[in-house]
Backbone atoms as SQL, in Angstrom:
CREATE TABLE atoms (id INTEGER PRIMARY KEY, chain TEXT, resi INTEGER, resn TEXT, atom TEXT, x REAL, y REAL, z REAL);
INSERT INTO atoms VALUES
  (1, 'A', 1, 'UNK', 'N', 44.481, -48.268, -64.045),
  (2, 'A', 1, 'UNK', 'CA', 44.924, -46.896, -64.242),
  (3, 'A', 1, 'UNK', 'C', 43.827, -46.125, -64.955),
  (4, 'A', 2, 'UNK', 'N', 43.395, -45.030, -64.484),
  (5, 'A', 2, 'UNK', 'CA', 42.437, -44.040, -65.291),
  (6, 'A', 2, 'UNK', 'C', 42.973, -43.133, -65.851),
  (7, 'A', 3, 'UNK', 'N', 43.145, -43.049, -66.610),
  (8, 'A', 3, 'UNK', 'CA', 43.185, -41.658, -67.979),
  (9, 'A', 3, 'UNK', 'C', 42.156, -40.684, -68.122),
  (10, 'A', 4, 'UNK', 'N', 42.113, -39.629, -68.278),
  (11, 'A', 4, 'UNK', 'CA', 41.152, -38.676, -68.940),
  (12, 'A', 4, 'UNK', 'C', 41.452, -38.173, -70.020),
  (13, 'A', 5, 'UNK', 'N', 40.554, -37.800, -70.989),
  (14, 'A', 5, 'UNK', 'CA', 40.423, -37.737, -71.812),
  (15, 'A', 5, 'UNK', 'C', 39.298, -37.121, -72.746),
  (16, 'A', 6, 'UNK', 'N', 38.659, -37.175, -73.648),
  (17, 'A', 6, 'UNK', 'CA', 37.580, -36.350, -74.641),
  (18, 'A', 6, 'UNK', 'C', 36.907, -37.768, -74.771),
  (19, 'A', 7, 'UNK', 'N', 35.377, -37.319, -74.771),
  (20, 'A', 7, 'UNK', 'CA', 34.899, -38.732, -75.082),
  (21, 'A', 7, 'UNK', 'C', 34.490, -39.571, -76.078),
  (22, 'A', 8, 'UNK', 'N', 34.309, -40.752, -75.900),
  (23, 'A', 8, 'UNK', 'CA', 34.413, -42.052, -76.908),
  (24, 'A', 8, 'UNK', 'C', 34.061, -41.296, -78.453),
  (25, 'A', 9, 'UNK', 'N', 32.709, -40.640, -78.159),
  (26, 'A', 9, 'UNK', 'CA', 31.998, -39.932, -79.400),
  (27, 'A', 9, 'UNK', 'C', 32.664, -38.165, -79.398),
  (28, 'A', 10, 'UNK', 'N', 33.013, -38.062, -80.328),
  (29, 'A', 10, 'UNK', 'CA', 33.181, -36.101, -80.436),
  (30, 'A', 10, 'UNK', 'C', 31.984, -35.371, -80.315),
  (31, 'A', 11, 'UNK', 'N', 31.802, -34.771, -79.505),
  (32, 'A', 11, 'UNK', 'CA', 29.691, -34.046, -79.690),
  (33, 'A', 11, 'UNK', 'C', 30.456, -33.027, -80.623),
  (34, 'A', 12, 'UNK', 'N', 29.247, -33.101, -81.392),
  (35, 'A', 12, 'UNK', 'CA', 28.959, -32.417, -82.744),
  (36, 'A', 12, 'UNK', 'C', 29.228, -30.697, -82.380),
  (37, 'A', 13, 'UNK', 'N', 28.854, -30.108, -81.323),
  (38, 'A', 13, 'UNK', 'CA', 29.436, -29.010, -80.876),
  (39, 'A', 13, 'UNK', 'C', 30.356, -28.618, -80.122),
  (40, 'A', 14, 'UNK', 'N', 31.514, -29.046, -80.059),
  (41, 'A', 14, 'UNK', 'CA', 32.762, -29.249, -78.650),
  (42, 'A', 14, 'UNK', 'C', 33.045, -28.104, -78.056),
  (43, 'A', 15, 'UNK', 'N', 33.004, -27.167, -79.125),
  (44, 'A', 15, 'UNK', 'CA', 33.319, -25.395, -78.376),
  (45, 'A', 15, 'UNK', 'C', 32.401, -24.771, -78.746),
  (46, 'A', 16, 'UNK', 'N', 32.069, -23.416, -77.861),
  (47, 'A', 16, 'UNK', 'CA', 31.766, -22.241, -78.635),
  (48, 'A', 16, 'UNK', 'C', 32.412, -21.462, -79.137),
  (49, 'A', 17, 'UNK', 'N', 32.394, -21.182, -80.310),
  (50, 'A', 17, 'UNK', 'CA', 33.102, -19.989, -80.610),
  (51, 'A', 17, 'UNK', 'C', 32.568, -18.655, -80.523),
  (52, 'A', 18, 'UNK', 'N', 33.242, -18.044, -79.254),
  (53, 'A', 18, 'UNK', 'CA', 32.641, -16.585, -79.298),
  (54, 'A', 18, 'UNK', 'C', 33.507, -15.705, -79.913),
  (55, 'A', 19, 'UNK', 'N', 32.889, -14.439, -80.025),
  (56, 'A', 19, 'UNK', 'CA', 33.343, -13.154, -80.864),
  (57, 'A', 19, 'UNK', 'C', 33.842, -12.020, -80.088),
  (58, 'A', 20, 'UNK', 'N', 34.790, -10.812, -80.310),
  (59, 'A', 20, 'UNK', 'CA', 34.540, -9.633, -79.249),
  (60, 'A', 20, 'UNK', 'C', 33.653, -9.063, -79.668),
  (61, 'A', 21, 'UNK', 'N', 33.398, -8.104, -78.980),
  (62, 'A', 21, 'UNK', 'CA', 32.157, -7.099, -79.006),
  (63, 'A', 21, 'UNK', 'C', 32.127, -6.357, -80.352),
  (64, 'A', 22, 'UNK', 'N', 33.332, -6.161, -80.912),
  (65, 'A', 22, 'UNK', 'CA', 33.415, -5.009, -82.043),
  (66, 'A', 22, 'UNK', 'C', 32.665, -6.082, -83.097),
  (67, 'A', 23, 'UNK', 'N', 33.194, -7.494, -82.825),
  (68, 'A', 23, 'UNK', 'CA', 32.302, -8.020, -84.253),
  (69, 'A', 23, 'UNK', 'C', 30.969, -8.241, -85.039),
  (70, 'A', 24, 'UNK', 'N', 31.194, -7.522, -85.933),
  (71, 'A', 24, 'UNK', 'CA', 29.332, -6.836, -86.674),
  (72, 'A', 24, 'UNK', 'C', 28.473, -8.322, -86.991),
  (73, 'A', 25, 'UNK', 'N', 29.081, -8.785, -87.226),
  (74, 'A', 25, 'UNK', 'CA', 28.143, -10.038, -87.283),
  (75, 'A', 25, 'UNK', 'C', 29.014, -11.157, -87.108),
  (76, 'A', 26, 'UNK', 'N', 28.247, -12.797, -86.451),
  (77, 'A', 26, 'UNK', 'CA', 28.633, -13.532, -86.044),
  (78, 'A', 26, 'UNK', 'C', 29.239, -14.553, -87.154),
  (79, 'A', 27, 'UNK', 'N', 30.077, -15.927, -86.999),
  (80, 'A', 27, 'UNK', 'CA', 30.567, -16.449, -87.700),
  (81, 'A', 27, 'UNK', 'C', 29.702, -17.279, -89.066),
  (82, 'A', 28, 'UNK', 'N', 30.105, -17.534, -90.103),
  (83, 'A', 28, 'UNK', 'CA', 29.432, -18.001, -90.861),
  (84, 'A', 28, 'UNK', 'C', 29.769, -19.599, -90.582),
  (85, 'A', 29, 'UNK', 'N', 28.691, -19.898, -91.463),
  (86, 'A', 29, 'UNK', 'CA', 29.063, -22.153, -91.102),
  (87, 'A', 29, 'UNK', 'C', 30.520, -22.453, -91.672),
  (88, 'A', 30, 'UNK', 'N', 30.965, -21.611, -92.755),
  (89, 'A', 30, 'UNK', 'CA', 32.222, -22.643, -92.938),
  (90, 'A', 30, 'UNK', 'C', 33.050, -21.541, -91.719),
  (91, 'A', 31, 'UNK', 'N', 33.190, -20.742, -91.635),
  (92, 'A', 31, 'UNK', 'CA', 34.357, -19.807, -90.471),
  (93, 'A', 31, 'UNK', 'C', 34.079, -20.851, -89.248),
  (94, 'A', 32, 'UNK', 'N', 32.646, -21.081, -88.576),
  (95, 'A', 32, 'UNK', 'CA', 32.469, -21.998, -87.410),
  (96, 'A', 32, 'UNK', 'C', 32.999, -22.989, -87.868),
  (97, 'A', 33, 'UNK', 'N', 33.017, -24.155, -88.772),
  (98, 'A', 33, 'UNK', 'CA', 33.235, -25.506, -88.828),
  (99, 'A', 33, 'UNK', 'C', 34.482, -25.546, -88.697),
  (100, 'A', 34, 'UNK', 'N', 35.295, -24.883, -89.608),
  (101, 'A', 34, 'UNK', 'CA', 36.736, -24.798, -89.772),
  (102, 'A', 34, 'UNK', 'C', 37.182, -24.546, -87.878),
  (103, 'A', 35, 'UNK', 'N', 36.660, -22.935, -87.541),
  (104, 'A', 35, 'UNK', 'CA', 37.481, -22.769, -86.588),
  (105, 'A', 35, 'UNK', 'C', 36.913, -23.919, -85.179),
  (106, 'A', 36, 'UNK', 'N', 35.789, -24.228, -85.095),
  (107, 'A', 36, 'UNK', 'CA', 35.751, -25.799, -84.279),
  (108, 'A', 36, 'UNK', 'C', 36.579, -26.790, -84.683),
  (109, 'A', 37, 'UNK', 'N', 36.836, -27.348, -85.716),
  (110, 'A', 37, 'UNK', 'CA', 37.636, -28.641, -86.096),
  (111, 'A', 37, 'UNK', 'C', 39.036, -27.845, -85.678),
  (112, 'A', 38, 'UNK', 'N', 39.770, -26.728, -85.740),
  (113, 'A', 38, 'UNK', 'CA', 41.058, -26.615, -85.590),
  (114, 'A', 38, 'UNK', 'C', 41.018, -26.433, -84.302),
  (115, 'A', 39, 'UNK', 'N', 40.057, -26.059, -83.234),
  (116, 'A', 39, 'UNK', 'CA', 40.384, -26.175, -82.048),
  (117, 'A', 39, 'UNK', 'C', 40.238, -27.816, -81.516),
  (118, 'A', 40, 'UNK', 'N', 39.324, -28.704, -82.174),
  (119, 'A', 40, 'UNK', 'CA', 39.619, -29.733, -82.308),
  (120, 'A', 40, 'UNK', 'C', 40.593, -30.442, -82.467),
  (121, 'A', 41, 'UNK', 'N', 41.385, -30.015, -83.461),
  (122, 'A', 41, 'UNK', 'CA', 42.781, -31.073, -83.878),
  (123, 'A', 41, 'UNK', 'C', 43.649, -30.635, -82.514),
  (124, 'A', 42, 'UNK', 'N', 43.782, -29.425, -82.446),
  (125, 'A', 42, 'UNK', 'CA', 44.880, -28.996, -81.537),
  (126, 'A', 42, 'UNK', 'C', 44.653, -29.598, -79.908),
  (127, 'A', 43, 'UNK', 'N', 43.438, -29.806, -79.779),
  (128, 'A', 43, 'UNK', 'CA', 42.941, -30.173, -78.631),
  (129, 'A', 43, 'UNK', 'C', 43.706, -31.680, -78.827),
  (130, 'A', 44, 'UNK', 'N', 43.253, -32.268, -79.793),
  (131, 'A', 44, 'UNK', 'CA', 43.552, -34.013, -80.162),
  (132, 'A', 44, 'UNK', 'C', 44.810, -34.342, -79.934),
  (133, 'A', 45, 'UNK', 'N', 45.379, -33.677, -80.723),
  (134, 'A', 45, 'UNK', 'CA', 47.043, -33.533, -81.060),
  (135, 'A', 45, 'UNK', 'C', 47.742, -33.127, -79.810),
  (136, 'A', 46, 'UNK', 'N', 47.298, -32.384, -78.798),
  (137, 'A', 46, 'UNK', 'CA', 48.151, -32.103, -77.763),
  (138, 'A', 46, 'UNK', 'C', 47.732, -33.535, -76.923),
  (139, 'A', 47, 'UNK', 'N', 46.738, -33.628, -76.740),
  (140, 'A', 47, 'UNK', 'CA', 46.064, -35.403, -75.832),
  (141, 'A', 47, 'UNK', 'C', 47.171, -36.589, -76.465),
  (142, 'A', 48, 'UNK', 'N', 47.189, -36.564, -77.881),
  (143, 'A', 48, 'UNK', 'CA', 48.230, -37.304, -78.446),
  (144, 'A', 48, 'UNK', 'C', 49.874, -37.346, -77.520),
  (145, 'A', 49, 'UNK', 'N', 49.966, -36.084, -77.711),
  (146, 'A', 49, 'UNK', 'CA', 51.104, -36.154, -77.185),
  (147, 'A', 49, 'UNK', 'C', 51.419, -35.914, -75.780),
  (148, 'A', 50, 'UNK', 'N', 50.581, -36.059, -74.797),
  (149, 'A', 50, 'UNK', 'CA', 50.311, -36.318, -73.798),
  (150, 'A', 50, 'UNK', 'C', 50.225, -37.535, -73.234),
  (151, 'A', 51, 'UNK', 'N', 49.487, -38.255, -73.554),
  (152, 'A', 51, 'UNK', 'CA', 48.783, -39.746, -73.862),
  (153, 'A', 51, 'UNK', 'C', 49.090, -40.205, -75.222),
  (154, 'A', 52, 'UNK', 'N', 50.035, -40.786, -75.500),
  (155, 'A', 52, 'UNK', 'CA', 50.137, -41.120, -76.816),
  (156, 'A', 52, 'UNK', 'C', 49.435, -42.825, -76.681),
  (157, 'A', 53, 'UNK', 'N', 49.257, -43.338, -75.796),
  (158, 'A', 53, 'UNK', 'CA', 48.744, -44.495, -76.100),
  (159, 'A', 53, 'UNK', 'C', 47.034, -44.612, -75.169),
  (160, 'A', 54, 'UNK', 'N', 46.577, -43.569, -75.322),
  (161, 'A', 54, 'UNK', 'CA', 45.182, -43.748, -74.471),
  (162, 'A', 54, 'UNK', 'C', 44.694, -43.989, -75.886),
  (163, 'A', 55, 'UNK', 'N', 43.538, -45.063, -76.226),
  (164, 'A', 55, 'UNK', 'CA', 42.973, -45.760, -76.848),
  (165, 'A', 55, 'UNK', 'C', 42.235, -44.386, -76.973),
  (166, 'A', 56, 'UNK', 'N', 41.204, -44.035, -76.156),
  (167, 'A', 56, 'UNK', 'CA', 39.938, -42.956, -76.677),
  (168, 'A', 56, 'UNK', 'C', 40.282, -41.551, -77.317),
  (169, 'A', 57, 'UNK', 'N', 41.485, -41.760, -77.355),
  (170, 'A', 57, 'UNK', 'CA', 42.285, -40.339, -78.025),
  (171, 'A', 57, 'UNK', 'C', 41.921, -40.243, -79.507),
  (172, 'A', 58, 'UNK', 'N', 42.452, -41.477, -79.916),
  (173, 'A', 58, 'UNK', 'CA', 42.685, -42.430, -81.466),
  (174, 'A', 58, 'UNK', 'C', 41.242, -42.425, -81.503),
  (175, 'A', 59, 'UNK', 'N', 40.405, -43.144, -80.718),
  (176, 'A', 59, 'UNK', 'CA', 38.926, -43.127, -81.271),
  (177, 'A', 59, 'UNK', 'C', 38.249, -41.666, -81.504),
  (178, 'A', 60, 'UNK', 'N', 38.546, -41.068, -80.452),
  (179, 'A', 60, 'UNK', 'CA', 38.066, -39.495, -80.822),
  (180, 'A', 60, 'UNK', 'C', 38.701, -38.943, -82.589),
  (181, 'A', 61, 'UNK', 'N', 40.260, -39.169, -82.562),
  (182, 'A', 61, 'UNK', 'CA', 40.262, -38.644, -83.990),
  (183, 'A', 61, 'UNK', 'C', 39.928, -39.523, -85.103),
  (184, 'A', 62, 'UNK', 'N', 39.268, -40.504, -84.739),
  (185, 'A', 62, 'UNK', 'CA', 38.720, -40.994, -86.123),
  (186, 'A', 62, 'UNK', 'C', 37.465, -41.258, -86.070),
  (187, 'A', 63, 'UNK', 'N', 36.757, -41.012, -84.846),
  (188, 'A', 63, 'UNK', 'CA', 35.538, -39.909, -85.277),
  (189, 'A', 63, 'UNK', 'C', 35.912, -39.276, -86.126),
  (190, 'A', 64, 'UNK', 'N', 35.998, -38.335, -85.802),
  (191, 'A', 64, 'UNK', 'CA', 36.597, -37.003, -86.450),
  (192, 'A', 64, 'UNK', 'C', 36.789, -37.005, -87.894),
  (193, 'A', 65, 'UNK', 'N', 37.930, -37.913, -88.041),
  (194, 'A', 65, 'UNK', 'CA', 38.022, -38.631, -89.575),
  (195, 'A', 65, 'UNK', 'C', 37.468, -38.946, -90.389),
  (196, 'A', 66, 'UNK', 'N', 36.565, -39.680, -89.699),
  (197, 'A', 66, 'UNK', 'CA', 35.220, -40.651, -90.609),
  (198, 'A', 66, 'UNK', 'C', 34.202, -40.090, -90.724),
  (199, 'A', 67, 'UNK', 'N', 33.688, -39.048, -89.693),
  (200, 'A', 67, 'UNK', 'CA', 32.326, -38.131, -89.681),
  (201, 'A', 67, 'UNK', 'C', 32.253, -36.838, -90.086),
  (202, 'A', 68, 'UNK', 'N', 33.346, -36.040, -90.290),
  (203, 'A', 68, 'UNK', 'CA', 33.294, -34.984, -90.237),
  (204, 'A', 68, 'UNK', 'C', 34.820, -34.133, -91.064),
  (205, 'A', 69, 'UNK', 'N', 35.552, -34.693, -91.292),
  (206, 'A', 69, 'UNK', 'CA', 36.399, -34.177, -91.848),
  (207, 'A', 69, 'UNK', 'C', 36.386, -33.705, -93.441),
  (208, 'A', 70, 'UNK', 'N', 34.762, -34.325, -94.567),
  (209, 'A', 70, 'UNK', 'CA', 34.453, -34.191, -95.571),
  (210, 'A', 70, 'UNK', 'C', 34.060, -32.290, -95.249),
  (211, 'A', 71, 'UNK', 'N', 33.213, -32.245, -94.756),
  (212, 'A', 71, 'UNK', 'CA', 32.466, -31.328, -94.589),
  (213, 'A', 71, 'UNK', 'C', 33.819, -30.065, -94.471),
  (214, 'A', 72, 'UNK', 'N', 34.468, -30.161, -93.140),
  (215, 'A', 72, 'UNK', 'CA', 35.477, -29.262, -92.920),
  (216, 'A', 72, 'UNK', 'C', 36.134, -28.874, -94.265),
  (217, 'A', 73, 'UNK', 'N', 36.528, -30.127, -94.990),
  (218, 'A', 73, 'UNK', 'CA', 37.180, -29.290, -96.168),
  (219, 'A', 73, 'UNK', 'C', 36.380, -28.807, -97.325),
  (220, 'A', 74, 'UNK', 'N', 35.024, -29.253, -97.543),
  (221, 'A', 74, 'UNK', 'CA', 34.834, -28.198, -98.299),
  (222, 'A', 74, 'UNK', 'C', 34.393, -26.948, -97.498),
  (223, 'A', 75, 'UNK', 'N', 34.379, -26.950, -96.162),
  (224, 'A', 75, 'UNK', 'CA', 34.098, -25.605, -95.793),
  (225, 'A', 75, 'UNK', 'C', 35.583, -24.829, -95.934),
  (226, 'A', 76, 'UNK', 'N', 36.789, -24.903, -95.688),
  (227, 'A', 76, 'UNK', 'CA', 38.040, -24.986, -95.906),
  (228, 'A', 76, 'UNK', 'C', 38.656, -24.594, -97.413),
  (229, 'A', 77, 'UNK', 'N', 37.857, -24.994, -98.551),
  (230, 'A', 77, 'UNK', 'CA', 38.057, -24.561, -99.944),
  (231, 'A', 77, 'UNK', 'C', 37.276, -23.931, -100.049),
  (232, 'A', 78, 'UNK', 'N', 36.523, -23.311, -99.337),
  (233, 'A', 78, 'UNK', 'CA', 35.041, -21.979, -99.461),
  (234, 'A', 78, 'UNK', 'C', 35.487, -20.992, -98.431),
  (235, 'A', 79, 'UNK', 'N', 36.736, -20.712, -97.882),
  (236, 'A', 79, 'UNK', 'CA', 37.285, -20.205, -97.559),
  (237, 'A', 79, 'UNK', 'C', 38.484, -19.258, -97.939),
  (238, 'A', 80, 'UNK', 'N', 39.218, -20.664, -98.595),
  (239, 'A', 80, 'UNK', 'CA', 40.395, -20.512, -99.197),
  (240, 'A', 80, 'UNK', 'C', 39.633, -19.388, -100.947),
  (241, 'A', 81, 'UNK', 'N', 38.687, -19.484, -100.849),
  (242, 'A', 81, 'UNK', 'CA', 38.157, -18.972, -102.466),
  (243, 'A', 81, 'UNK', 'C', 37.835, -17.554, -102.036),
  (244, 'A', 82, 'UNK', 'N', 37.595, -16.844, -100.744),
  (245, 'A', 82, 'UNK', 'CA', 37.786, -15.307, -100.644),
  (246, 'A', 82, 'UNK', 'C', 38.730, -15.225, -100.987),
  (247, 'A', 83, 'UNK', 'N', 38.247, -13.887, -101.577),
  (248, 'A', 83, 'UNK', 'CA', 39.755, -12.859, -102.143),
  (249, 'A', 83, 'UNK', 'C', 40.188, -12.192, -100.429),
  (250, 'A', 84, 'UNK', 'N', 41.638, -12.451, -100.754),
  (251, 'A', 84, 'UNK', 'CA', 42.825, -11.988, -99.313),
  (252, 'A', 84, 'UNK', 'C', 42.143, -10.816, -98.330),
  (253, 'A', 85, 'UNK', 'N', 41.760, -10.077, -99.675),
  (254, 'A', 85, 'UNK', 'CA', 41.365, -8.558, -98.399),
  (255, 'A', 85, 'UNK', 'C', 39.783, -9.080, -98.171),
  (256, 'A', 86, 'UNK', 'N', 39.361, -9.714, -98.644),
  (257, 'A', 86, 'UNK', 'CA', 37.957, -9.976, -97.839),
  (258, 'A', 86, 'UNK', 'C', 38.447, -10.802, -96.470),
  (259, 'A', 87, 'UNK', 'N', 39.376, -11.648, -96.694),
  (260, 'A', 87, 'UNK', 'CA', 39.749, -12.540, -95.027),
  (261, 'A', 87, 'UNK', 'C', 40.380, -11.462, -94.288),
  (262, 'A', 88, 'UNK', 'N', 41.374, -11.108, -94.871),
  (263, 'A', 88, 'UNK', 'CA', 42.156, -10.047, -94.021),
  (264, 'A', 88, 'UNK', 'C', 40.844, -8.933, -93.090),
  (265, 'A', 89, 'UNK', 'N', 40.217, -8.390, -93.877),
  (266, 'A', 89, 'UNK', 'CA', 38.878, -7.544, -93.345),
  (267, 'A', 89, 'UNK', 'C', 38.183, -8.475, -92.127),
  (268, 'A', 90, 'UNK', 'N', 37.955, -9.590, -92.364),
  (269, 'A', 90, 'UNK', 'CA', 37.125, -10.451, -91.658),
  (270, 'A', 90, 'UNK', 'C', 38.047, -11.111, -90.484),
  (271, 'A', 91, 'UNK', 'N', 39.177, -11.020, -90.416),
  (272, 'A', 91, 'UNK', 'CA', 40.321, -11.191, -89.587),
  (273, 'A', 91, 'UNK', 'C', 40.173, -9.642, -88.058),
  (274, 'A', 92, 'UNK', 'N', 40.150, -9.287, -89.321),
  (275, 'A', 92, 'UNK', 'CA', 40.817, -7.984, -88.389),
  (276, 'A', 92, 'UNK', 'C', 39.083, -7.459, -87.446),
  (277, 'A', 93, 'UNK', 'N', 37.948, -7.719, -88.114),
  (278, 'A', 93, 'UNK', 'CA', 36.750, -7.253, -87.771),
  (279, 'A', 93, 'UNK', 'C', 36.812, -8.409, -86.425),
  (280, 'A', 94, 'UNK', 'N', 37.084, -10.035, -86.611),
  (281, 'A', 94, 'UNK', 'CA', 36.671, -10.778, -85.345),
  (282, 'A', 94, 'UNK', 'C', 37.920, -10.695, -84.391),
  (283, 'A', 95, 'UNK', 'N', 39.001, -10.104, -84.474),
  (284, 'A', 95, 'UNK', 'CA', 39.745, -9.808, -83.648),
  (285, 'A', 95, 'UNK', 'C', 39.785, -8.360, -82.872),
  (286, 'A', 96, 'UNK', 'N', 39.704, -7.786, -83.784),
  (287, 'A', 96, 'UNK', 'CA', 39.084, -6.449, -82.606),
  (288, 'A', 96, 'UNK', 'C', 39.731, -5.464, -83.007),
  (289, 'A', 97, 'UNK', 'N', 40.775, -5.982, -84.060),
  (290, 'A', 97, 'UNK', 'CA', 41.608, -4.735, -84.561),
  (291, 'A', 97, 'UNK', 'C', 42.379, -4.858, -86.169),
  (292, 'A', 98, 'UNK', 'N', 43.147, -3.777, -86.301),
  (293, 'A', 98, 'UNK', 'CA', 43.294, -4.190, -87.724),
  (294, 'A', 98, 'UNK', 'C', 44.573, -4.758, -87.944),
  (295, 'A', 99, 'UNK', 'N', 44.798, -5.576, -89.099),
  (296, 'A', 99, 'UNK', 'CA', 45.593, -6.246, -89.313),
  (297, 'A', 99, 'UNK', 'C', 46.934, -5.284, -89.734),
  (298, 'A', 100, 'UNK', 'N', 48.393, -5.117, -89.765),
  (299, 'A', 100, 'UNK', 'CA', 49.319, -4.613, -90.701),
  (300, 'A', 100, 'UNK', 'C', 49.496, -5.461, -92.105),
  (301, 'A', 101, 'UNK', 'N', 50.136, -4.671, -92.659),
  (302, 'A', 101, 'UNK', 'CA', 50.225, -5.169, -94.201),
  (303, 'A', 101, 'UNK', 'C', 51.792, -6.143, -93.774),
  (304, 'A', 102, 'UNK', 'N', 52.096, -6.788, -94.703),
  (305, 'A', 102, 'UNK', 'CA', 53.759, -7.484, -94.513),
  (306, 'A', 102, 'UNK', 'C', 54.609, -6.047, -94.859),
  (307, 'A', 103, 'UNK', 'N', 55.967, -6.690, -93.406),
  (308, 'A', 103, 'UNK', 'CA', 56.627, -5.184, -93.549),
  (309, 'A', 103, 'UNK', 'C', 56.330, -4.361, -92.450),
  (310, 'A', 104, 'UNK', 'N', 54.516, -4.243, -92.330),
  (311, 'A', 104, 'UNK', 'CA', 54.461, -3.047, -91.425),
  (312, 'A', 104, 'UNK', 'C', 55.107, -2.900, -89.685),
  (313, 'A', 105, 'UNK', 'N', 54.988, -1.790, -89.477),
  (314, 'A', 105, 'UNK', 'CA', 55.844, -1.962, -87.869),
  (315, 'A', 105, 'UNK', 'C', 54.619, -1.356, -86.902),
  (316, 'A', 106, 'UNK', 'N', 55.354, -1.703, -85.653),
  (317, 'A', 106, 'UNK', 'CA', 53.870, -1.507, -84.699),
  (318, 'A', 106, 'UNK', 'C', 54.398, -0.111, -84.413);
Protein backbone atom coordinates (compact mmCIF):
# COMPACT_ATOMS: atom_id res chain seq x y z
CA UNK A 1 0.00 0.00 0.00
CA UNK A 2 1.43 3.58 -0.78
CA UNK A 3 0.65 6.51 1.28
CA UNK A 4 1.60 10.05 0.57
CA UNK A 5 2.71 12.14 2.58
CA UNK A 6 5.51 15.16 3.60
CA UNK A 7 8.89 13.89 3.54
CA UNK A 8 11.09 11.74 5.80
CA UNK A 9 13.14 15.18 6.51
CA UNK A 10 10.96 18.67 6.92
CA UNK A 11 13.06 21.13 4.36
CA UNK A 12 13.97 23.90 6.35
CA UNK A 13 11.74 26.12 4.02
CA UNK A 14 8.26 24.23 3.43
CA UNK A 15 6.25 27.42 2.43
CA UNK A 16 6.51 30.73 1.24
CA UNK A 17 5.05 33.13 2.94
CA UNK A 18 3.81 35.79 0.73
CA UNK A 19 2.36 39.26 1.52
CA UNK A 20 -0.48 41.49 -0.33
CA UNK A 21 0.61 44.27 -2.13
CA UNK A 22 -0.41 46.94 0.51
CA UNK A 23 2.33 45.36 2.79
CA UNK A 24 5.20 48.08 3.46
CA UNK A 25 7.62 45.76 4.34
CA UNK A 26 8.14 42.06 4.33
CA UNK A 27 8.00 39.57 7.30
CA UNK A 28 10.49 39.66 10.04
CA UNK A 29 12.43 36.14 11.16
CA UNK A 30 10.35 35.57 14.15
CA UNK A 31 6.70 36.64 12.09
CA UNK A 32 8.31 34.03 9.20
CA UNK A 33 9.35 31.23 11.65
CA UNK A 34 6.27 31.31 13.69
CA UNK A 35 3.94 31.75 10.65
CA UNK A 36 5.94 28.63 8.70
CA UNK A 37 5.86 26.29 11.77
CA UNK A 38 1.94 27.03 12.16
CA UNK A 39 1.36 26.27 8.66
CA UNK A 40 3.44 23.39 9.49
CA UNK A 41 1.60 21.97 12.46
CA UNK A 42 -1.70 22.41 10.70
CA UNK A 43 -0.38 20.78 7.67
CA UNK A 44 0.95 17.77 10.24
CA UNK A 45 -2.05 17.63 12.28
CA UNK A 46 -4.51 17.39 9.45
CA UNK A 47 -1.98 14.27 7.76
CA UNK A 48 -2.44 12.99 11.40
CA UNK A 49 -5.76 12.81 11.13
CA UNK A 50 -5.97 11.60 7.87
CA UNK A 51 -3.32 8.96 8.20
CA UNK A 52 -3.16 8.49 11.69
CA UNK A 53 -0.87 5.57 11.37
CA UNK A 54 1.52 6.55 8.33
CA UNK A 55 4.91 6.20 10.07
CA UNK A 56 6.49 9.42 8.01
CA UNK A 57 3.82 11.65 9.46
CA UNK A 58 5.24 10.97 13.19
CA UNK A 59 8.76 11.24 11.71
CA UNK A 60 8.03 14.53 10.05
CA UNK A 61 6.68 15.91 13.50
CA UNK A 62 9.53 15.00 15.37
CA UNK A 63 11.69 16.47 13.09
CA UNK A 64 10.01 19.23 13.80
CA UNK A 65 10.25 18.57 17.54
CA UNK A 66 13.78 17.88 17.86
CA UNK A 67 15.12 20.52 15.26
CA UNK A 68 13.25 23.29 15.33
CA UNK A 69 10.67 23.81 17.77
CA UNK A 70 13.46 25.68 20.30
CA UNK A 71 13.86 28.38 17.92
CA UNK A 72 9.95 28.83 17.10
CA UNK A 73 9.39 29.57 20.65
CA UNK A 74 11.66 31.94 21.33
CA UNK A 75 10.63 33.51 18.17
CA UNK A 76 6.95 33.09 19.66
CA UNK A 77 7.93 34.97 23.13
CA UNK A 78 9.49 37.87 20.85
CA UNK A 79 6.30 38.16 19.61
CA UNK A 80 4.14 37.70 22.36
CA UNK A 81 6.48 40.87 23.97
CA UNK A 82 4.91 43.55 21.28
CA UNK A 83 2.69 45.79 22.76
CA UNK A 84 -1.16 44.72 21.25
CA UNK A 85 -1.41 47.82 19.00
CA UNK A 86 1.96 47.22 17.52
CA UNK A 87 0.54 43.42 16.39
CA UNK A 88 -2.81 44.66 15.82
CA UNK A 89 -1.05 47.48 13.29
CA UNK A 90 1.10 44.71 11.85
CA UNK A 91 -2.03 42.46 11.47
CA UNK A 92 -4.01 44.74 9.80
CA UNK A 93 -0.87 46.21 7.46
CA UNK A 94 -0.18 42.19 6.18
CA UNK A 95 -3.74 41.63 5.65
CA UNK A 96 -4.71 44.41 3.61
CA UNK A 97 -7.02 46.01 5.90
CA UNK A 98 -7.81 47.24 9.22
CA UNK A 99 -8.61 45.41 12.05
CA UNK A 100 -12.11 46.42 14.33
CA UNK A 101 -11.70 47.00 17.92
CA UNK A 102 -13.86 44.14 20.18
CA UNK A 103 -17.53 45.09 19.88
CA UNK A 104 -17.02 46.77 16.60
CA UNK A 105 -19.67 46.06 13.73
CA UNK A 106 -19.01 45.79 10.04
Amino acid sequence: MTTTSLPATVPAHPWRCTLPASAAKPLDADEERVTRAQRLLVQLGAALVARPFDTRTHEDLIVFLTHDIDAVLVSLAALKKRPESDLQQRIAELAGHTLRSAGGTA
